[in-house]
Amino acid sequence: MVIPQNIIEELIEQAKKDAPDESCGYLLGIPSSEEGQGVVAKESVVTENYWMENIDHSPEHFSFAPKDQFAALRYARSKGLKILANWHSHPASPSRPSQEDLRLANNPTIRYGILSLHEGIHLNSFKILNGEVVDKEVHL
């Protein structure tokens, strides 16, 4: 999955603003081998960050409001985009899935991005199947 630098910067800014609570949202874009916005992507390309409020307001976990998830899906469809990843920040821990992240990762069609503000800034995304990481991509 390709995440352009301007979107990475947007995620960092958002995560710093929401800290010490976790920040969260969806990464929208064009899936691999699919045409969208006049582009054919060889690998998935993120075109937008769709920020959503962490309704838990917690530094250790996050939840999306269902109404925000439906709004994000409607928005993505209206723009011809797909949800490529669910992402959240780890303000005080590394960029790797926690046990809770692994347990809650129940969509095998998307990636799970984690932006860490702990000991530098790191952004990784993961493919998670049956509670196990099966692929990791380093973005920053």
Coordinates of C-alpha atoms in Angstrom, one line a residue:
M1 CA 0.0 0.0 0.0
V2 CA 1.4 3.4 -1.0
I3 CA 0.7 6.3 1.4
P4 CA 1.8 9.6 -0.1
Q5 CA 4.0 11.9 2.1
N6 CA 1.3 14.6 2.4
I7 CA -1.2 12.1 3.9
I8 CA 1.5 10.7 6.3
E9 CA 2.1 14.3 7.4
E10 CA -1.7 14.7 7.9
L11 CA -1.8 11.6 10.1
I12 CA 1.1 12.8 12.2
E13 CA -0.5 16.2 12.7
Q14 CA -3.8 14.6 13.6
A15 CA -2.2 12.1 16.0
K16 CA -0.2 14.9 17.8
K17 CA -3.3 17.0 18.1
D18 CA -5.4 14.2 19.6
A19 CA -2.6 13.0 21.9
P20 CA -2.5 11.8 24.6
D21 CA -5.6 10.0 23.3
E22 CA -5.3 7.6 20.3
S23 CA -6.3 9.2 17.0
C24 CA -8.1 7.1 14.4
G25 CA -9.7 7.0 11.0
Y26 CA -9.8 5.2 7.6
L27 CA -7.3 5.5 4.7
L28 CA -9.3 5.7 1.5
G29 CA -8.0 5.1 -2.0
I30 CA -7.7 2.9 -5.0
P31 CA -7.1 -0.8 -4.5
S32 CA -4.5 -2.6 -6.5
S33 CA -5.4 -3.6 -10.1
E34 CA -8.5 -1.4 -10.0
E35 CA -9.3 1.8 -11.8
G36 CA -10.4 4.9 -9.8
Q37 CA -10.2 8.6 -10.4
G38 CA -8.7 8.0 -13.8
V39 CA -5.8 5.9 -12.4
V40 CA -5.1 2.2 -12.6
A41 CA -3.2 1.2 -9.5
K42 CA -0.6 -1.6 -9.5
E43 CA -0.6 -1.6 -5.8
S44 CA -3.2 0.0 -3.5
V45 CA -2.8 3.8 -3.3
V46 CA -4.1 5.9 -0.5
T47 CA -5.7 9.2 -1.7
E48 CA -7.4 10.4 1.5
N49 CA -7.4 10.2 5.3
Y50 CA -10.9 10.1 6.7
W51 CA -10.5 11.2 10.3
M52 CA -13.0 9.8 12.8
E53 CA -13.4 10.7 16.5
N54 CA -12.2 8.2 19.0
I55 CA -15.4 8.0 21.0
D56 CA -13.5 6.2 23.8
H57 CA -11.3 9.3 24.3
S58 CA -8.5 7.0 25.6
P59 CA -4.7 6.8 25.3
E60 CA -4.9 3.0 25.2
H61 CA -7.7 2.1 22.8
F62 CA -10.1 3.5 20.3
S63 CA -13.6 3.0 18.9
F64 CA -15.4 4.5 15.9
A65 CA -19.0 5.7 16.2
P66 CA -21.1 3.5 13.9
K67 CA -22.7 6.7 12.3
D68 CA -19.1 7.9 11.4
Q69 CA -18.3 4.5 9.9
F70 CA -21.4 4.6 7.7
A71 CA -20.6 8.3 6.7
A72 CA -17.1 7.3 5.7
L73 CA -18.4 4.4 3.6
R74 CA -21.0 6.7 1.9
Y75 CA -18.3 9.3 1.3
A76 CA -15.8 6.7 -0.2
R77 CA -18.5 5.3 -2.5
S78 CA -19.4 8.8 -3.7
K79 CA -15.8 9.5 -4.7
G80 CA -15.3 6.0 -6.2
L81 CA -12.8 5.1 -3.5
K82 CA -12.5 2.0 -1.2
I83 CA -11.5 1.7 2.4
L84 CA -8.0 0.4 2.2
A85 CA -7.0 0.6 5.9
N86 CA -8.3 1.3 9.4
W87 CA -5.6 3.3 11.2
H88 CA -5.0 4.5 14.7
S89 CA -2.2 6.1 16.7
H90 CA -0.1 4.7 19.6
P91 CA 0.9 7.8 21.5
A92 CA 3.0 5.9 24.0
S93 CA 3.8 2.5 22.5
P94 CA 5.5 1.1 19.4
S95 CA 3.9 0.8 15.9
R96 CA 2.8 -2.8 16.3
P97 CA -0.6 -4.3 17.0
S98 CA -1.6 -4.8 20.6
Q99 CA -3.4 -8.0 21.7
E100 CA -6.6 -5.9 21.6
D101 CA -5.8 -4.7 18.0
L102 CA -5.2 -8.3 16.9
R103 CA -8.5 -9.5 18.6
L104 CA -10.5 -6.7 17.0
A105 CA -9.0 -6.9 13.5
N106 CA -11.9 -8.8 11.8
N107 CA -11.8 -7.5 8.2
P108 CA -9.4 -9.6 6.1
T109 CA -9.8 -7.3 3.1
I110 CA -8.1 -4.2 4.6
R111 CA -4.8 -3.3 6.2
Y112 CA -4.4 -2.0 9.8
G113 CA -2.2 1.0 10.1
I114 CA -0.5 2.1 13.4
L115 CA 1.2 5.4 13.7
S116 CA 3.5 5.5 16.8
L117 CA 4.6 8.7 18.4
H118 CA 6.7 6.7 20.9
E119 CA 10.5 7.1 20.6
G120 CA 10.3 8.8 17.2
I121 CA 7.5 8.6 14.6
H122 CA 6.9 5.3 12.9
L123 CA 4.1 4.2 10.6
N124 CA 3.5 0.6 9.7
S125 CA 0.5 -1.2 8.3
F126 CA -0.4 -4.8 8.8
K127 CA -2.5 -7.5 7.2
I128 CA -4.1 -9.4 10.0
L129 CA -5.9 -12.8 9.6
N130 CA -7.4 -14.8 12.4
G131 CA -5.7 -12.7 15.1
E132 CA -2.2 -13.1 13.5
V133 CA -0.1 -10.6 11.6
V134 CA 0.6 -12.1 8.2
D135 CA 2.2 -9.1 6.5
K136 CA 3.9 -5.9 7.6
E137 CA 4.7 -2.8 5.5
V138 CA 6.9 0.0 6.8
H139 CA 5.7 3.4 5.6
L140 CA 7.8 5.7 7.9

